[in-house]
PDB file of C-alpha atoms in Angstrom:
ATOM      1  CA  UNK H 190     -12.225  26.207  12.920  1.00  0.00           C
ATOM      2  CA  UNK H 191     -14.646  23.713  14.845  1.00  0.00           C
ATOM      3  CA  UNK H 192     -13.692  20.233  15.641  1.00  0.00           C
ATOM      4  CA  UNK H 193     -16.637  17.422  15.864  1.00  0.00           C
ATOM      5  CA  UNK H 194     -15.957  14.416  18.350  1.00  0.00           C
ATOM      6  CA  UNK H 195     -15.637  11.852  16.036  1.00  0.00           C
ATOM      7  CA  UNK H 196     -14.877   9.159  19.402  1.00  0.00           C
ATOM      8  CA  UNK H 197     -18.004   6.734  20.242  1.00  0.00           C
ATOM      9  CA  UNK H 198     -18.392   4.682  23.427  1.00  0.00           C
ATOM     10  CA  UNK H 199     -18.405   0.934  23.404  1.00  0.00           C
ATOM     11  CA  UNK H 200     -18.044  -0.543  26.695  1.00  0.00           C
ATOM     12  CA  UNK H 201     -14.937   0.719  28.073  1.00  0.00           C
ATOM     13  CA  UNK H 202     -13.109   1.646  24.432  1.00  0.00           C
ATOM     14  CA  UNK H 203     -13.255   4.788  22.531  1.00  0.00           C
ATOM     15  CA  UNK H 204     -13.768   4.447  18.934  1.00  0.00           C
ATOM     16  CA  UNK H 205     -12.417   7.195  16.843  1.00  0.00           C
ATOM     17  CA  UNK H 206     -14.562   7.020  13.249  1.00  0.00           C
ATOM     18  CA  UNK H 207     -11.986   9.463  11.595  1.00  0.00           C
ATOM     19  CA  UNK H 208      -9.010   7.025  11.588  1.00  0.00           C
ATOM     20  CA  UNK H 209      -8.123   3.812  10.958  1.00  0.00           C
ATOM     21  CA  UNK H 210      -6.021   1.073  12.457  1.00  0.00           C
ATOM     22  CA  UNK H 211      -4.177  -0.795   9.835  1.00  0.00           C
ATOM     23  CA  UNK H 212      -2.734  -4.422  10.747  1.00  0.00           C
ATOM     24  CA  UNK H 213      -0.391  -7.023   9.784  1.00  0.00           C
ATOM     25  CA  UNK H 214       1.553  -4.666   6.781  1.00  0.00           C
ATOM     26  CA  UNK H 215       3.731  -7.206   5.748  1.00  0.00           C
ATOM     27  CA  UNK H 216       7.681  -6.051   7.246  1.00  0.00           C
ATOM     28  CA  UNK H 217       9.207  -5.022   3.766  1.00  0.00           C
ATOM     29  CA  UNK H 218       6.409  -2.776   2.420  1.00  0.00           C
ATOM     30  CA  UNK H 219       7.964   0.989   3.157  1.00  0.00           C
ATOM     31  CA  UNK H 220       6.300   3.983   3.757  1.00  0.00           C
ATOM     32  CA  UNK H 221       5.947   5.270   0.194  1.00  0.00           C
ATOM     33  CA  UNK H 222       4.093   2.050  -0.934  1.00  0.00           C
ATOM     34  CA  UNK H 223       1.520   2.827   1.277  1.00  0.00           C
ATOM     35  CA  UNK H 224       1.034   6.538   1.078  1.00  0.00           C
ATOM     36  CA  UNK H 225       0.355   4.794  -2.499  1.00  0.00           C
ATOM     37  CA  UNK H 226      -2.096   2.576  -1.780  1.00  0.00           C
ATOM     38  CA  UNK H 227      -3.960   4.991   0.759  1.00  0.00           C
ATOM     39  CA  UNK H 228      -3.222   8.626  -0.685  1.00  0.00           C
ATOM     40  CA  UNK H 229      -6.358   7.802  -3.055  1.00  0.00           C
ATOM     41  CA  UNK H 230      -8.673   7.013  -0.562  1.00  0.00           C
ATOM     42  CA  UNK H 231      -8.285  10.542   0.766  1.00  0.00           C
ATOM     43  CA  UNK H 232      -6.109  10.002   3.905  1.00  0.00           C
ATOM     44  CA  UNK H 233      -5.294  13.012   5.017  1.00  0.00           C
ATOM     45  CA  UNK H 234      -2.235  11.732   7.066  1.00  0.00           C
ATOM     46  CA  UNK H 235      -0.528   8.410   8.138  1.00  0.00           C
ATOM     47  CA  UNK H 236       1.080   7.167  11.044  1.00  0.00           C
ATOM     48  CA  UNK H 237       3.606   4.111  11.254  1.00  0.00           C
ATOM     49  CA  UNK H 238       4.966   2.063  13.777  1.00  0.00           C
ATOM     50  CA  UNK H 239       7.868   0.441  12.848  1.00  0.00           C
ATOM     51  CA  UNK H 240       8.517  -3.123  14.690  1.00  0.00           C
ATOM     52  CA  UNK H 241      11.735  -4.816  15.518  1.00  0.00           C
ATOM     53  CA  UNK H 242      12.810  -6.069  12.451  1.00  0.00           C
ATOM     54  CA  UNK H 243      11.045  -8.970  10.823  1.00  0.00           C
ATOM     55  CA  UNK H 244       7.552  -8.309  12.522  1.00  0.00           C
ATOM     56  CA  UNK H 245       4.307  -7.200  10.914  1.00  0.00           C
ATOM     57  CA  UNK H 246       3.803  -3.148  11.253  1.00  0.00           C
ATOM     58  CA  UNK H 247       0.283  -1.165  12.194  1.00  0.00           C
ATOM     59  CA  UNK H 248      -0.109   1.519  10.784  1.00  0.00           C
ATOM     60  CA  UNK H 249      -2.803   4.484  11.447  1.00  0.00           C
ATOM     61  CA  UNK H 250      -4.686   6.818   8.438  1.00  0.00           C
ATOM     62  CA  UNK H 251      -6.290   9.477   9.562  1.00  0.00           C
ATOM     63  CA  UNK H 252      -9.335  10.890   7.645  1.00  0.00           C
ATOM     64  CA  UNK H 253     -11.255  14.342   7.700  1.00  0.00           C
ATOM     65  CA  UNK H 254     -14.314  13.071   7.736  1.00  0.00           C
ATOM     66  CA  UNK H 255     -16.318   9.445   8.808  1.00  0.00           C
ATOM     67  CA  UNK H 256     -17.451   8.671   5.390  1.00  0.00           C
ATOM     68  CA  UNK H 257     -13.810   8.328   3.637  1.00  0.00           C
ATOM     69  CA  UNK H 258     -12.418   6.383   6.385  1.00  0.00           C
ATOM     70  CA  UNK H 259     -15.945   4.276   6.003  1.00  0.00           C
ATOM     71  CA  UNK H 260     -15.085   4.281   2.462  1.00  0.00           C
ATOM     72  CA  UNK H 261     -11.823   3.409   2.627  1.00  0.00           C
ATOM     73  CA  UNK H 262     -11.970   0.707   5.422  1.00  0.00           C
ATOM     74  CA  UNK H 263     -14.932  -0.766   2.772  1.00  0.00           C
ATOM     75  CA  UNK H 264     -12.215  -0.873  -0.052  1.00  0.00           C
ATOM     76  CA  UNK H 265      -8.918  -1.874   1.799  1.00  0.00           C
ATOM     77  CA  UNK H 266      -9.783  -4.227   4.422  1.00  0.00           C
ATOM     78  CA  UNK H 267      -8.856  -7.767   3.526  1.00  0.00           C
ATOM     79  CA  UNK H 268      -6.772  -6.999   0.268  1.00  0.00           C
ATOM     80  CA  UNK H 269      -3.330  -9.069   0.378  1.00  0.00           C
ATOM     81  CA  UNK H 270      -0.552  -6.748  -0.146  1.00  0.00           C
ATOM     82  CA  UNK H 271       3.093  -9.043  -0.172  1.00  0.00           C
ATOM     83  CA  UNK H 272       1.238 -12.215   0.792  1.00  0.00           C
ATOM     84  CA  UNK H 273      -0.313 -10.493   4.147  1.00  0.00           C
ATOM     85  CA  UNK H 274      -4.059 -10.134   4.319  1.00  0.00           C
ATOM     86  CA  UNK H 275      -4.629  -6.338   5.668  1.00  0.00           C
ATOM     87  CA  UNK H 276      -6.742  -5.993   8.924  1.00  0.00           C
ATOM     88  CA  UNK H 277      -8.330  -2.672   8.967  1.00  0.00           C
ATOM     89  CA  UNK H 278     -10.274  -1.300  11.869  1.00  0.00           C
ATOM     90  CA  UNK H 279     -11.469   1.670  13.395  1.00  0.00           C
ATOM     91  CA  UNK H 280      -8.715   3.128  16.062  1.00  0.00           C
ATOM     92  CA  UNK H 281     -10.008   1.763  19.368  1.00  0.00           C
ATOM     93  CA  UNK H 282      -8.502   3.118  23.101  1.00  0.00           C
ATOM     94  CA  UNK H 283      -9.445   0.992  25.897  1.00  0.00           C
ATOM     95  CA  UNK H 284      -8.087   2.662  28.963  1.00  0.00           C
ATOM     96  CA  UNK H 285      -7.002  -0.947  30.485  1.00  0.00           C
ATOM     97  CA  UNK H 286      -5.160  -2.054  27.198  1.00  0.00           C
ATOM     98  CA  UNK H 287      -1.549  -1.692  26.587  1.00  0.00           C
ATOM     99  CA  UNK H 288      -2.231  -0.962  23.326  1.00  0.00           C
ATOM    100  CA  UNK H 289      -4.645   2.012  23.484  1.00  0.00           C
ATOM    101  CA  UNK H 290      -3.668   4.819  21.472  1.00  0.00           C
ATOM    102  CA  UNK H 291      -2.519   7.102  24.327  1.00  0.00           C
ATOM    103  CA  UNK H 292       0.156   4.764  25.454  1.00  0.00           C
ATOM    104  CA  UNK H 293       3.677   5.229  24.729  1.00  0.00           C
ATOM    105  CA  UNK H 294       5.577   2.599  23.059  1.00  0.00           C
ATOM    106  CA  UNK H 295       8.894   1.195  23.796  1.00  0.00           C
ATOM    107  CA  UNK H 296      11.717   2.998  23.047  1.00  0.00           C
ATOM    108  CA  UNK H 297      13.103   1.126  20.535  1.00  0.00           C
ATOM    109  CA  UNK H 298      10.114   1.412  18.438  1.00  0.00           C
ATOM    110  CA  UNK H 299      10.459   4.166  16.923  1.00  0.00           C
ATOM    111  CA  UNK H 300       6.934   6.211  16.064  1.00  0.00           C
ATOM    112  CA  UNK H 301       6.664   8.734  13.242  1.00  0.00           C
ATOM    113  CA  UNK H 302       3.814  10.996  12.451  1.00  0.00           C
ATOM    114  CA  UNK H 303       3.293  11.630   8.696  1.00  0.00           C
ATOM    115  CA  UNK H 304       1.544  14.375   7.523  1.00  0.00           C
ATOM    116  CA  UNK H 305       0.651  13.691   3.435  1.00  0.00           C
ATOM    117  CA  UNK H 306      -0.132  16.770   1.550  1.00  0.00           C
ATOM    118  CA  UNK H 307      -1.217  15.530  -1.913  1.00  0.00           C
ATOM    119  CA  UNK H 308      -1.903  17.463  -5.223  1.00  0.00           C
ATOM    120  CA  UNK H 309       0.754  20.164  -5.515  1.00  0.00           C
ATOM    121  CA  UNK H 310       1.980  21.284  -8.896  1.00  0.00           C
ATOM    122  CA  UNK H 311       5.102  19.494  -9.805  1.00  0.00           C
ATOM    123  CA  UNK H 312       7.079  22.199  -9.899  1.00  0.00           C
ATOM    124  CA  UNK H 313       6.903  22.479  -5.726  1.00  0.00           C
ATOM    125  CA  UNK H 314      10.126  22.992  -4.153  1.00  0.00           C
ATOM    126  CA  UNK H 315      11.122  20.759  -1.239  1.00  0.00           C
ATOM    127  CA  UNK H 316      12.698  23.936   0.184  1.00  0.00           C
ATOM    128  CA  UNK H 317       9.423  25.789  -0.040  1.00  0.00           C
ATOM    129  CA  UNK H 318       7.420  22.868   2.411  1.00  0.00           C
ATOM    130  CA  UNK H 319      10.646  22.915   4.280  1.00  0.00           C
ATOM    131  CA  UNK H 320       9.837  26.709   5.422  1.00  0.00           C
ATOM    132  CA  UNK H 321       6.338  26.647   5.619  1.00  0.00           C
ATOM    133  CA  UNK H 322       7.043  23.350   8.417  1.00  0.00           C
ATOM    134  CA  UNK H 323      10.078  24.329   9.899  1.00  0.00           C
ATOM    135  CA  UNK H 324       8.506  26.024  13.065  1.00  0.00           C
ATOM    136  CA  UNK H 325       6.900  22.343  13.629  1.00  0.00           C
ATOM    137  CA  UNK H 326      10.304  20.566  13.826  1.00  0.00           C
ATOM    138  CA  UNK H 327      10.006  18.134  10.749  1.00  0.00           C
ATOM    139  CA  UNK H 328      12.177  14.837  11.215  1.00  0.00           C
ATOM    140  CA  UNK H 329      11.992  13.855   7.523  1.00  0.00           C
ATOM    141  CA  UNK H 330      10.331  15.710   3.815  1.00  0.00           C
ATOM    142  CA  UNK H 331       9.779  13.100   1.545  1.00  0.00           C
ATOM    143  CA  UNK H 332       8.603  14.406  -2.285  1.00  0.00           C
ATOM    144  CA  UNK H 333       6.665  11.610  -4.364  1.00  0.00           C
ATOM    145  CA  UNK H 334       5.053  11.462  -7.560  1.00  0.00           C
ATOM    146  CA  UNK H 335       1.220  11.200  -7.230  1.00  0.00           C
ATOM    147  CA  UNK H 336       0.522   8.317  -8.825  1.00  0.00           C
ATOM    148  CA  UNK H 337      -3.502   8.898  -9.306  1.00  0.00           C
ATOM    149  CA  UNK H 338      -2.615  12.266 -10.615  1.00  0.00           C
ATOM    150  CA  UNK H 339      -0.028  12.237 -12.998  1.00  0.00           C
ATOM    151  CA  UNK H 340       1.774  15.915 -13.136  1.00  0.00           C
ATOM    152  CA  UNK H 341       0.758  16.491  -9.170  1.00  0.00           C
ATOM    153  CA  UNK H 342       3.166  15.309  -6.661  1.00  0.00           C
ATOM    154  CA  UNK H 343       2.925  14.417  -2.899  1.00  0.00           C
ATOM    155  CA  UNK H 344       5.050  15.457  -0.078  1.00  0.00           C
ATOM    156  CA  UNK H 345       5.278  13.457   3.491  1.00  0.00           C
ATOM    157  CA  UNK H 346       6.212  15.607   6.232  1.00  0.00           C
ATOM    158  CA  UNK H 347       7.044  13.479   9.048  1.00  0.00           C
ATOM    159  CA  UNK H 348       7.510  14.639  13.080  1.00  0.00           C
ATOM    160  CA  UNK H 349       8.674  12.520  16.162  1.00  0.00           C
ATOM    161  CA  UNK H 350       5.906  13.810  18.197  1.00  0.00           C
ATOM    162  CA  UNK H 351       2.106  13.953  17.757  1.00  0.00           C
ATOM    163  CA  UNK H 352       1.851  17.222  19.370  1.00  0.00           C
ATOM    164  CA  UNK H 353       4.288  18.477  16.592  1.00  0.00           C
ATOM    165  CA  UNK H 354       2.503  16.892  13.621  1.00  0.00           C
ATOM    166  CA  UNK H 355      -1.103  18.183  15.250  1.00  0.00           C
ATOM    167  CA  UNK H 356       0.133  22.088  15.134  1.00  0.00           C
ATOM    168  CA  UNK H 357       1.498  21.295  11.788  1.00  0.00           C
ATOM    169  CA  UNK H 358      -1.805  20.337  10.838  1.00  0.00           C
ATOM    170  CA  UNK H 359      -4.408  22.369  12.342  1.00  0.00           C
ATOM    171  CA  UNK H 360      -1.948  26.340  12.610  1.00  0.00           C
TER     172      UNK H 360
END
């Protein structure tokens, strides 16, 4: 398998075209509401950071390719979800930042990676992802209905550490 550099250069930030940064999720919308509202737009995994409570959360969808996140950013971006207008953006790392994407975060935010596999037959066991992941170290499985294909369901595999999620992903 071949990976494509997907980062371009502006100034001193990175731009990476295969993921998006999403801003200003209003505090009570969960995890599961938007896995709903971005499954369809062919995310193939999402990231959340989870803020003290009360504060806004970012979240990050990942894409395998530039023209679904393009696609997706065209269709998303702006669109008031609990009274918050969502501020989507291609995932920027400027080395100087405190917020570029290599950073660590405080520890009491605590930083999942999700890994969304969407369109298994409903009849998928939980126990069955649970083996295939297990060798990754899986925090949480989470089994949802697929809403944009009824009989299908999706399961969220979630991991404390990128490196865990990538291997996941890509072995």
């Amino acid at each position: 398998m071949q990976f494509q550099n997907t980062q371009e250069s502006i100034g001193s930030e990175l731009i990476d075209k295969k993921c998006l940064e999403i801003r200003n999720i209003a505090p009570d919308i969960s995890e599961s509401e938007l896995v709903a509202l971005f499954g369809p737009l062919k995310a193939t995994s999402i990231s959340i950071q989870f803020p003290m409570v009360g504060q806004t959360k970012t979240a990050y969808l990942y894409f395998s390719n530039e023209k679904d996140s393009d696609s997706a950013l065209e269709v998303a971006n702006g669109r008031i979800l609990n009274g918050l207008p969502l501020q989507i953006l291609f995932r920027r790392n400027n080395p100087q930042s405190p917020h570029s994407f290599e950073t660590s975060f405080d520890q009491l935010i605590p930083i999942q990676y999700n890994l969304i596999i969407r369109g298994l037959p409903s009849d998928t066991k939980r126990s069955e992802i649970s083996v295939l992941f297990e060798a990754f170290h899986p925090i949480r499985i989470q089994q949802l209905p697929d809403i944009s294909n009824p009989g299908l369901i999706i399961f969220i595999i979630s991991f404390a550490s990128k490196n865990n999620a990538d291997k996941a992903m890509f072995e």
